[in-house]
Tab-separated table of C-alpha atoms in Angstrom:
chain	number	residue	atom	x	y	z
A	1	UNK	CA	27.522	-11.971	4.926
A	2	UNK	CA	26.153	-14.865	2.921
A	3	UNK	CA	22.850	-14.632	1.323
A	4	UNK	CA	21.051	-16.854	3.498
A	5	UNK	CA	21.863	-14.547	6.820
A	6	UNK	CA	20.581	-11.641	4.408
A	7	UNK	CA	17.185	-13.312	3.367
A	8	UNK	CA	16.395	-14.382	7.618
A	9	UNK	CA	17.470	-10.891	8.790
A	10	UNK	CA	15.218	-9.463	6.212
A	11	UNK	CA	12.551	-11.596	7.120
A	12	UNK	CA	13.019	-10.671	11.217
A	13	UNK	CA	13.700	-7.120	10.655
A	14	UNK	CA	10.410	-6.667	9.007
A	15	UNK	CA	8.401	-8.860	11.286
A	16	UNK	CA	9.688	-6.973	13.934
A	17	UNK	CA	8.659	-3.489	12.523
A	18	UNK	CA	5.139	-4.953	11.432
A	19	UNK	CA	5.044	-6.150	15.190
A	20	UNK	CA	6.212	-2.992	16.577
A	21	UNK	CA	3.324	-1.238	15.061
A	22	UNK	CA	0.667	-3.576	16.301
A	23	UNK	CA	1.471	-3.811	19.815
A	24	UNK	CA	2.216	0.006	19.954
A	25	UNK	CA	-0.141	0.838	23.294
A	26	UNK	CA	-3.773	2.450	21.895
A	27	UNK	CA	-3.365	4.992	24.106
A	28	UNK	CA	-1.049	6.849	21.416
A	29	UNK	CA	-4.634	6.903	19.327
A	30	UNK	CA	-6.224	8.842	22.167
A	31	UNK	CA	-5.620	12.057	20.599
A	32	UNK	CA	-8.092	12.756	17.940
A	33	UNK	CA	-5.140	14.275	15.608
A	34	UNK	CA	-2.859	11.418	16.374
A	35	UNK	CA	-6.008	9.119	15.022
A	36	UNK	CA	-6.344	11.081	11.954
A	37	UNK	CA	-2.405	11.274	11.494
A	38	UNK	CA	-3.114	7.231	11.448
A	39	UNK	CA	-5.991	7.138	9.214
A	40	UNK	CA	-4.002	9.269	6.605
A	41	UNK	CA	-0.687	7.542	6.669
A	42	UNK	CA	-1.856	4.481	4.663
A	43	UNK	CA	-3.341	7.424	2.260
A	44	UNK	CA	0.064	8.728	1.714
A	45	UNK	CA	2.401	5.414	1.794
A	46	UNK	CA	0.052	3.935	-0.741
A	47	UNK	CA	0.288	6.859	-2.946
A	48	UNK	CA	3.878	7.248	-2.994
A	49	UNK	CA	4.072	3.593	-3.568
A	50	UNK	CA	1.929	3.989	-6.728
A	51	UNK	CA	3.913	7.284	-7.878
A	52	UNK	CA	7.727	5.533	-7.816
A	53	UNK	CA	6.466	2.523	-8.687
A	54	UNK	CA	4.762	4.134	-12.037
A	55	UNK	CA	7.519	6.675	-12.395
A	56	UNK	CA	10.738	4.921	-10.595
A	57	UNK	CA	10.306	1.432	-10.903
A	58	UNK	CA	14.414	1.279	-10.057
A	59	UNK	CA	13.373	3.117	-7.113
A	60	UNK	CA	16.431	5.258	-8.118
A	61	UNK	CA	15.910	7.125	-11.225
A	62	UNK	CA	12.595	8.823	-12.787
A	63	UNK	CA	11.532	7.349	-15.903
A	64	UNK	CA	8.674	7.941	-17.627
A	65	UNK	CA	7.700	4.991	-19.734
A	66	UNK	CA	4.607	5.721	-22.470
A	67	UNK	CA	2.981	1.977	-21.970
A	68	UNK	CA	3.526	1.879	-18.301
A	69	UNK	CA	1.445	5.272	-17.637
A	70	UNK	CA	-1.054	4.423	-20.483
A	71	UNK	CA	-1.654	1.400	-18.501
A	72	UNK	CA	-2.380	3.454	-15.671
A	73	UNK	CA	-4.611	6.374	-17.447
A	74	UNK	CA	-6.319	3.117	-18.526
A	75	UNK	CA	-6.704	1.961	-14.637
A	76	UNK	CA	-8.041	5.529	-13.784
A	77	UNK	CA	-10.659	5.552	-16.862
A	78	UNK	CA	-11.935	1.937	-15.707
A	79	UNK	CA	-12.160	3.419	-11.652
A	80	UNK	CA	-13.875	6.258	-13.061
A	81	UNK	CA	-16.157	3.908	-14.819
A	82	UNK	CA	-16.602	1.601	-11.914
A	83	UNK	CA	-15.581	-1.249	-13.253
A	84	UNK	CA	-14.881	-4.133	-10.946
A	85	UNK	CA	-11.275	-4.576	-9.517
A	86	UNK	CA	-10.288	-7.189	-11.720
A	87	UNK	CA	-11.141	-5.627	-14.458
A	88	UNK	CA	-9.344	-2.681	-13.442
A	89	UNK	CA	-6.147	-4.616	-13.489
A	90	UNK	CA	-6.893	-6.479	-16.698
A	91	UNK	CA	-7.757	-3.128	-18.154
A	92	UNK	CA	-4.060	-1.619	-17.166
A	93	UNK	CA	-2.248	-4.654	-18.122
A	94	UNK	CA	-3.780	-5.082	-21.085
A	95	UNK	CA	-3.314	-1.310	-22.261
A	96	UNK	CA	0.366	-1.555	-21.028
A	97	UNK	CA	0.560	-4.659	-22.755
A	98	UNK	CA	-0.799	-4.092	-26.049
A	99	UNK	CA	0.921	-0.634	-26.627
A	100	UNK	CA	4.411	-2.461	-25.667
A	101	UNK	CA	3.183	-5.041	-28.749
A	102	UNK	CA	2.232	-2.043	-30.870
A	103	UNK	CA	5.148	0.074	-30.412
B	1	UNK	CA	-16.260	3.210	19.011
B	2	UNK	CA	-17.150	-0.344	21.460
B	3	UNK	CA	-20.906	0.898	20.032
B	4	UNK	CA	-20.342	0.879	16.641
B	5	UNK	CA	-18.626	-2.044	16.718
B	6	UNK	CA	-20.893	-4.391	18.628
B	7	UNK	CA	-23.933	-2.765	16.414
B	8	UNK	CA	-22.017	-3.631	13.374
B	9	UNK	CA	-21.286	-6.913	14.258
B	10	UNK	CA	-24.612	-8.386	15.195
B	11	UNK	CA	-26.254	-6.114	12.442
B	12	UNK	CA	-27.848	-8.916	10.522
B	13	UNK	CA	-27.479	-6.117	7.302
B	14	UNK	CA	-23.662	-6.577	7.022
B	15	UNK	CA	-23.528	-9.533	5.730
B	16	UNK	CA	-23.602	-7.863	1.936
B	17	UNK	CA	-20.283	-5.469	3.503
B	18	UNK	CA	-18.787	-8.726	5.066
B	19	UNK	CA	-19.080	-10.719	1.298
B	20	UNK	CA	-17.740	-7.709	-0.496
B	21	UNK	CA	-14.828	-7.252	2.122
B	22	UNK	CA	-14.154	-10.673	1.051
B	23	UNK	CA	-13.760	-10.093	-2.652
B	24	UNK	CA	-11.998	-7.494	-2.395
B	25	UNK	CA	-9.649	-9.560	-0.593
B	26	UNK	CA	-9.549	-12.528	-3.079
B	27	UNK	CA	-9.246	-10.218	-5.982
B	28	UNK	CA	-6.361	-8.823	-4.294
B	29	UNK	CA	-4.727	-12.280	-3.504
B	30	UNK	CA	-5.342	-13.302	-7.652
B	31	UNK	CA	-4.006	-9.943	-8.693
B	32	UNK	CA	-0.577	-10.198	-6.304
B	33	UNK	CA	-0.302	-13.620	-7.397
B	34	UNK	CA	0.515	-12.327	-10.597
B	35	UNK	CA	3.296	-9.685	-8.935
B	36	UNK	CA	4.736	-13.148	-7.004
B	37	UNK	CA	5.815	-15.325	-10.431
B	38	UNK	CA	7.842	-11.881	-11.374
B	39	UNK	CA	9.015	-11.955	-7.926
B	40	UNK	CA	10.629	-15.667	-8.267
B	41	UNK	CA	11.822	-14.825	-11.684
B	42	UNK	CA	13.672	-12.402	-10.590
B	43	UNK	CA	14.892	-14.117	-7.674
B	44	UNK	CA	16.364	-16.861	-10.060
B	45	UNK	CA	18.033	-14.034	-12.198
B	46	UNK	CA	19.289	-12.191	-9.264
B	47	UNK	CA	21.584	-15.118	-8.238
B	48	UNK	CA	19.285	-16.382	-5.553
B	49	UNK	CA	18.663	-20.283	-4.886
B	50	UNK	CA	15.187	-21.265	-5.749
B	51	UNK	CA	15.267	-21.835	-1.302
B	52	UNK	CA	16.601	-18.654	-0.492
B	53	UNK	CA	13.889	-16.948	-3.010
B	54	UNK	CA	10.920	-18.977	-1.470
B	55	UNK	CA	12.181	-18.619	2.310
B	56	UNK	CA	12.222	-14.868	1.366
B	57	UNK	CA	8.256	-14.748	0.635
B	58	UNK	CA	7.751	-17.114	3.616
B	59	UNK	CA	10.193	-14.964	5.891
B	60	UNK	CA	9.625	-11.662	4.753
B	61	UNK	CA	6.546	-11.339	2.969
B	62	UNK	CA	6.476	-7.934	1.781
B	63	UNK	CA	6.818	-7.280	-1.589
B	64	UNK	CA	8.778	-4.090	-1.781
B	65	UNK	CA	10.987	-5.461	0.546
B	66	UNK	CA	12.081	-8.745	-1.233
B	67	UNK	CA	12.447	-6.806	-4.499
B	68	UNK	CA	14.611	-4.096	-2.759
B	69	UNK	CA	17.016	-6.927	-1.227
B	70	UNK	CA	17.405	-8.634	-4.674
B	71	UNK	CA	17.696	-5.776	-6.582
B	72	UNK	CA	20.676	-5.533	-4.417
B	73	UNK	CA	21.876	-8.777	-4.601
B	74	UNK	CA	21.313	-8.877	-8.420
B	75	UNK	CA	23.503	-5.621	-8.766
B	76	UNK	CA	26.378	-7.071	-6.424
B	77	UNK	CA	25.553	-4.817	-3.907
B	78	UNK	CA	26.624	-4.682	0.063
B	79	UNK	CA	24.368	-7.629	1.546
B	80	UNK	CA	24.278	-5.071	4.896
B	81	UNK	CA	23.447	-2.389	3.017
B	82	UNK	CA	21.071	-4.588	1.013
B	83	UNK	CA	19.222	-5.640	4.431
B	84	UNK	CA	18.294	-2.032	5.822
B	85	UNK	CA	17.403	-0.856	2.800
B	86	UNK	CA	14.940	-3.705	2.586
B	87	UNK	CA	13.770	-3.538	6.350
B	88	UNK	CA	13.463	0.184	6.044
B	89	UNK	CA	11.195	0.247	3.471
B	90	UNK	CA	9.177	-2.515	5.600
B	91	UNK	CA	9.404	0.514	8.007
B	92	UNK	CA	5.438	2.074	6.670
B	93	UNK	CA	4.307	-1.420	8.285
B	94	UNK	CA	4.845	-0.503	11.191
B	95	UNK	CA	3.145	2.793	10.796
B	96	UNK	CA	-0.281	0.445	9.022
B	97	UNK	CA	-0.173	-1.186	12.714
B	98	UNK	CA	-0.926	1.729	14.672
B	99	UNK	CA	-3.930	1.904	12.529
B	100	UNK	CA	-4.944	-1.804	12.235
B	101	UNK	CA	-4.828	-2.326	15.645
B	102	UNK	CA	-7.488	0.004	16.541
B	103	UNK	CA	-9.421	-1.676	13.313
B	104	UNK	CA	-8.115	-5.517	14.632
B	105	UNK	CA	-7.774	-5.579	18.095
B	106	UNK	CA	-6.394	-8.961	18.316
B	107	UNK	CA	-3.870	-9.845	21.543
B	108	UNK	CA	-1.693	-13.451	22.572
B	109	UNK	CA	-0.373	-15.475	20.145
B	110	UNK	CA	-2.953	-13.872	17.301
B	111	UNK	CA	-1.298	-10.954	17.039
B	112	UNK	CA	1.905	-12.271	16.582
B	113	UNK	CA	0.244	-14.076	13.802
B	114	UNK	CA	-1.075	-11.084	12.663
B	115	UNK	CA	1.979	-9.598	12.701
B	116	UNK	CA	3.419	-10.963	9.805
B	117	UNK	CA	0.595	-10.413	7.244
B	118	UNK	CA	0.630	-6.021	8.104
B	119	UNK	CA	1.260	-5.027	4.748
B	120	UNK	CA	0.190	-2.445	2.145
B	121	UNK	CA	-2.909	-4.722	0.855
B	122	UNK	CA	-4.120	-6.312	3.632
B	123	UNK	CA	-4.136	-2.302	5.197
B	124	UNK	CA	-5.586	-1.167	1.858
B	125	UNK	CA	-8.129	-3.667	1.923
B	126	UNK	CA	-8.873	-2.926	5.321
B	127	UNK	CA	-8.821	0.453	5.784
B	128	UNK	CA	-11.523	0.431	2.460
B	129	UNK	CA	-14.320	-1.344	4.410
B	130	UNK	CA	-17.271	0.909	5.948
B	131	UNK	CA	-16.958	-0.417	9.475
B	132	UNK	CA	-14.610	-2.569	11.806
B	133	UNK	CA	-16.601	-5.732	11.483
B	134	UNK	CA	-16.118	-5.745	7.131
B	135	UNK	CA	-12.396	-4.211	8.288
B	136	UNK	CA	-11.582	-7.339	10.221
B	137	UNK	CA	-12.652	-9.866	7.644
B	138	UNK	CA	-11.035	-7.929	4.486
B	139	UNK	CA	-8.136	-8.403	6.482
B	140	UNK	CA	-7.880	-11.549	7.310
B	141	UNK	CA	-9.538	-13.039	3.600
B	142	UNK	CA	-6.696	-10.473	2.061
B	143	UNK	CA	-4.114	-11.994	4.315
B	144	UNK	CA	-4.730	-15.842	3.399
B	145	UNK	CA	-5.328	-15.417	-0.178
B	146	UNK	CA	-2.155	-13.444	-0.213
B	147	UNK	CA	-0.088	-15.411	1.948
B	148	UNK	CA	-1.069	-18.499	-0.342
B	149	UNK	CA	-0.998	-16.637	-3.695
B	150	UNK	CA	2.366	-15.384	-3.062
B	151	UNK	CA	3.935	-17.961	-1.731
B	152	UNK	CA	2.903	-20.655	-4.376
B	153	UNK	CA	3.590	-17.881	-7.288
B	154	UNK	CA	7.442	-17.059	-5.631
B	155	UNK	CA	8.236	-21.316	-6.362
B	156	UNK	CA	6.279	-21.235	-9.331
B	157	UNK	CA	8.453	-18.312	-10.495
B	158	UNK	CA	11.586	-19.269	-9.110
B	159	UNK	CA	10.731	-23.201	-10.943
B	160	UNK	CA	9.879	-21.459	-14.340
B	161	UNK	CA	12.624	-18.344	-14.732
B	162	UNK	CA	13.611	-19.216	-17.351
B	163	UNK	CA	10.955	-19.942	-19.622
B	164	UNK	CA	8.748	-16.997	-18.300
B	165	UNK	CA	9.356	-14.197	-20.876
B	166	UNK	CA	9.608	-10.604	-19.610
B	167	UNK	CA	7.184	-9.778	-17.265
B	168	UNK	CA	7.218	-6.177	-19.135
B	169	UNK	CA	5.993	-7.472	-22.457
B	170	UNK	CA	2.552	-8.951	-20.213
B	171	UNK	CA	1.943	-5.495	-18.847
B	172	UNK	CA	3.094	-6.731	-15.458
B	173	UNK	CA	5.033	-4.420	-14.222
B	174	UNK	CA	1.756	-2.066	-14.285
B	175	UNK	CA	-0.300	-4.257	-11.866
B	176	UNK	CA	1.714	-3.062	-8.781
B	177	UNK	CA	0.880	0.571	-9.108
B	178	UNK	CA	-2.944	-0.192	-10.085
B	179	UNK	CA	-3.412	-2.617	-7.585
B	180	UNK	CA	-2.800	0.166	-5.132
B	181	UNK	CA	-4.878	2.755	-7.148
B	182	UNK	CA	-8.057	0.342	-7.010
B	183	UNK	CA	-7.318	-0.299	-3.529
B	184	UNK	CA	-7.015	3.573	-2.611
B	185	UNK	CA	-9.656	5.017	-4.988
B	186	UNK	CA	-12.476	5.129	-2.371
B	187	UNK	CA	-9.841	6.636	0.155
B	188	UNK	CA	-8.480	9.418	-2.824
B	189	UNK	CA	-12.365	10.458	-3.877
B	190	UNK	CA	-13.876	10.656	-0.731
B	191	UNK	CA	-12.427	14.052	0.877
B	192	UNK	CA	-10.231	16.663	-0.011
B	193	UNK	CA	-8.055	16.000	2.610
B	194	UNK	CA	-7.441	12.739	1.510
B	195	UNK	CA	-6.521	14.113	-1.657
B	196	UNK	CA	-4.154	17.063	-0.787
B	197	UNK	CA	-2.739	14.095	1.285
B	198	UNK	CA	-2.202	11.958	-1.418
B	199	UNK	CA	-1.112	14.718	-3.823
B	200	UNK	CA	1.305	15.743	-1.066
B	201	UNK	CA	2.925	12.172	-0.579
B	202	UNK	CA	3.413	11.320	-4.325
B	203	UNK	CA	5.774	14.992	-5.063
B	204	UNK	CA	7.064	13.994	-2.026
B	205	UNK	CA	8.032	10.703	-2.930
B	206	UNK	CA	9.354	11.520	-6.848
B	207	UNK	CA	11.239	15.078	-6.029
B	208	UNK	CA	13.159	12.360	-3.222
B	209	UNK	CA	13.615	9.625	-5.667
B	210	UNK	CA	17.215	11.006	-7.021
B	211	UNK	CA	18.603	11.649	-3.932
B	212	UNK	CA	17.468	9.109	-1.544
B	213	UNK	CA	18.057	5.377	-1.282
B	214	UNK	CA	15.201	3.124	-2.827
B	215	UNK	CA	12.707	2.798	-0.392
B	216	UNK	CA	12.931	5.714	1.563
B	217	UNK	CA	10.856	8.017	-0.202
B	218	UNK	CA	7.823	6.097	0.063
B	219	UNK	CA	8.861	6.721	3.985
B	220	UNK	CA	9.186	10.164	3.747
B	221	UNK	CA	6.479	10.465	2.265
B	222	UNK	CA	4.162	9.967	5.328
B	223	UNK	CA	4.887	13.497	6.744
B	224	UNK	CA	2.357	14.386	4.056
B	225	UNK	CA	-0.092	13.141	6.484
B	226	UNK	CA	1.403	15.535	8.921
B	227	UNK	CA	-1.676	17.963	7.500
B	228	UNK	CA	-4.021	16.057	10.299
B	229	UNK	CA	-2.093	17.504	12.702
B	230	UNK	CA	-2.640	21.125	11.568
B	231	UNK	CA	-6.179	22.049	13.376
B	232	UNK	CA	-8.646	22.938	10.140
B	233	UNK	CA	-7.739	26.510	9.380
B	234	UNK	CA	-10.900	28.976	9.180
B	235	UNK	CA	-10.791	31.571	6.598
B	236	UNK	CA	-9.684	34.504	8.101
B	237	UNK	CA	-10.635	37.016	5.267
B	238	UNK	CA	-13.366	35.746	3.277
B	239	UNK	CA	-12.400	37.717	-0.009
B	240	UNK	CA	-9.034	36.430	0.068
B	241	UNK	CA	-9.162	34.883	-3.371
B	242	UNK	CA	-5.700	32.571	-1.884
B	243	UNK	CA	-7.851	30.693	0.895
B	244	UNK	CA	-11.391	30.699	-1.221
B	245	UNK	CA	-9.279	28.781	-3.632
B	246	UNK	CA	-9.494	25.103	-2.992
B	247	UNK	CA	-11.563	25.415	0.132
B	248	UNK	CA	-15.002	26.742	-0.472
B	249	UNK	CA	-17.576	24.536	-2.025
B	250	UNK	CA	-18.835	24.885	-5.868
B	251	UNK	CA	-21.661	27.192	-4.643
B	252	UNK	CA	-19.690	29.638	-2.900
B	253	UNK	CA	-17.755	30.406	-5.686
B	254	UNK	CA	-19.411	33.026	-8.280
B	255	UNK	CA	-18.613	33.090	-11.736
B	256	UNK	CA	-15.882	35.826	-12.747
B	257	UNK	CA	-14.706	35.720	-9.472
B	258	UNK	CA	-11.469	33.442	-10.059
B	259	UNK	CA	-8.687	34.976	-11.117
């Protein structure tokens, strides 16, 4: 398989599934538990997202890198604070950053 | 829920909701911008074209996705393999359109439009907005600004590998995660469902990471939702110092009582 059949059945594999969800009749969402199941699912995804991308950025092995999670405890401290989003990721860079620098 | 909606969207008083949906969605579209220069770079280093790396963001246009399929690439992996791994992570997409098309409700040719911009920020956005009327335009202001962002930063990237030092030494590599922690923070503090949920997903997810293929984890993860299936459970004996735990409210609890 050359790389160019990879990249377009990439690209139409994961249209399809984003599609798939859409058109997914709402009837499915009648059920109040089914709704909820819904509501929640972004809740987890994101949060799993967030843990292996902080502790797994291979997506393979755990690795727990001092800057990285800093720049995160930073993130949490300016949320906490409510600081304004951007500043929230300025924050977390800029900790993550700056350690890197320092150490 | 037809109510709420047409109350919400005449309401003259969410026009403050409707601006704030929409910097929350330009914010977004600056921050990933950032996330899209690292992705081109590492197109360019993976062995990609600068082409194939742009037609990927056009194409694909899911982060996790294109990072999974050059990840592969860049390691000499199976190209087949490469693919599902990358589609299957694009898998939770499908599972943020069940939701957003109760939020969207868009049909013909706009929801195949729509289609291609269901991914974790546009949902995240969305899904953080009050009603369906702010819902609706965090979307869509996410979607454009991302769609733009990302797309421009991929070529500008993919144009500049070489002289772009290591995203690392910027911090960059932190913006993903936070990103999603901004995004998720009203969702984590607002119940404790939402955050059993979310402590649920993220074990899930890490005590996976070893033994799973990359991407699939974050999939799995979704059965952690699963708990909105389970009916509330009442406490059944009220001393039980296992259910009080966790469930009752600050004022229920007396002091010397935990163990």
């Amino acid at each position: 398989m050359n790389v160019w059949i990879a990249v377009i059945a990439t690209g139409v594999g994961c249209y399809l599934l984003k599609l798939g969800g859409l058109v997914t009749p709402q009837r499915v969402l009648a059920d109040p538990r089914v709704r909820r199941f819904t509501e929640l699912v972004p809740v987890a995804l994101l949060t799993a997202l967030i843990a292996v991308q902080a502790l797994a950025p291979d997506g393979r092995t755990l690795e727990f890198d001092g800057p990285r999670l800093a720049g995160l405890g930073a993130a949490v401290a300016a949320l906490l604070l409510r600081a304004p989003f951007l500043v929230v990721l300025a924050v977390a860079a800029g900790v993550a950053a700056g350690l890197r620098l320092l150490l | 829920m037809n109510v709420t909606e047409a109350t919400v969207t005449d309401a003259p008083g969410n026009a403050p909701e409707r601006s704030a949906a929409v910097r929350d969605g330009l914010g977004v579209g600056l921050a990933v911008g950032a996330s899209g220069l690292a992705f081109g770079a590492a197109g360019i280093t993976a062995g990609l074209s600068v082409a194939q790396t742009c037609a990927l963001s056009l194409l694909t246009f899911s982060g996790a996705s294109q990072f999974a399929l050059i990840g592969v690439i860049g390691a000499g992996g199976n190209l087949a393999t490469g693919v599902m791994g990358a589609v299957l992570l694009g898998g939770r997409n499908a599972l943020y359109g069940l939701r957003l098309a109760d939020l969207l409700r868009v049909r013909g040719v706009r929801r195949l439009l729509t289609a291609q911009v269901v991914i974790d920020e546009t949902t995240a956005v969305a899904s953080a907005q009050p009603d369906r009327a702010a819902a609706r335009v965090g979307f869509y202001a996410t979607a454009i600004s991302i769609y733009l962002s990302w797309n421009l930063t991929t070529l500008l990237g993919a144009l500049g590998a070489a002289r772009l030092g290591d995203p690392e030494t910027l911090g960059l590599d932190v913006l993903g995660p936070a990103v999603f922690l901004a995004l998720l923070w009203p969702r984590l503090t607002a119940g404790r469902t939402e955050g059993r949920v979310a402590a649920g997903a993220a074990v899930i997810a890490l005590a996976t990471t070893p033994v799973l293929p990359a991407g699939v984890p974050v999939m799995v993860a979704a059965v952690a939702a699963l708990v909105a299936i389970v009916p509330p459970r009442r406490r059944r004996r009220p001393g039980s110092p296992g259910e009080t735990d966790g469930r009752s409210g600050p004022g229920e609890r007396k002091e010397g009582t935990a163990p």
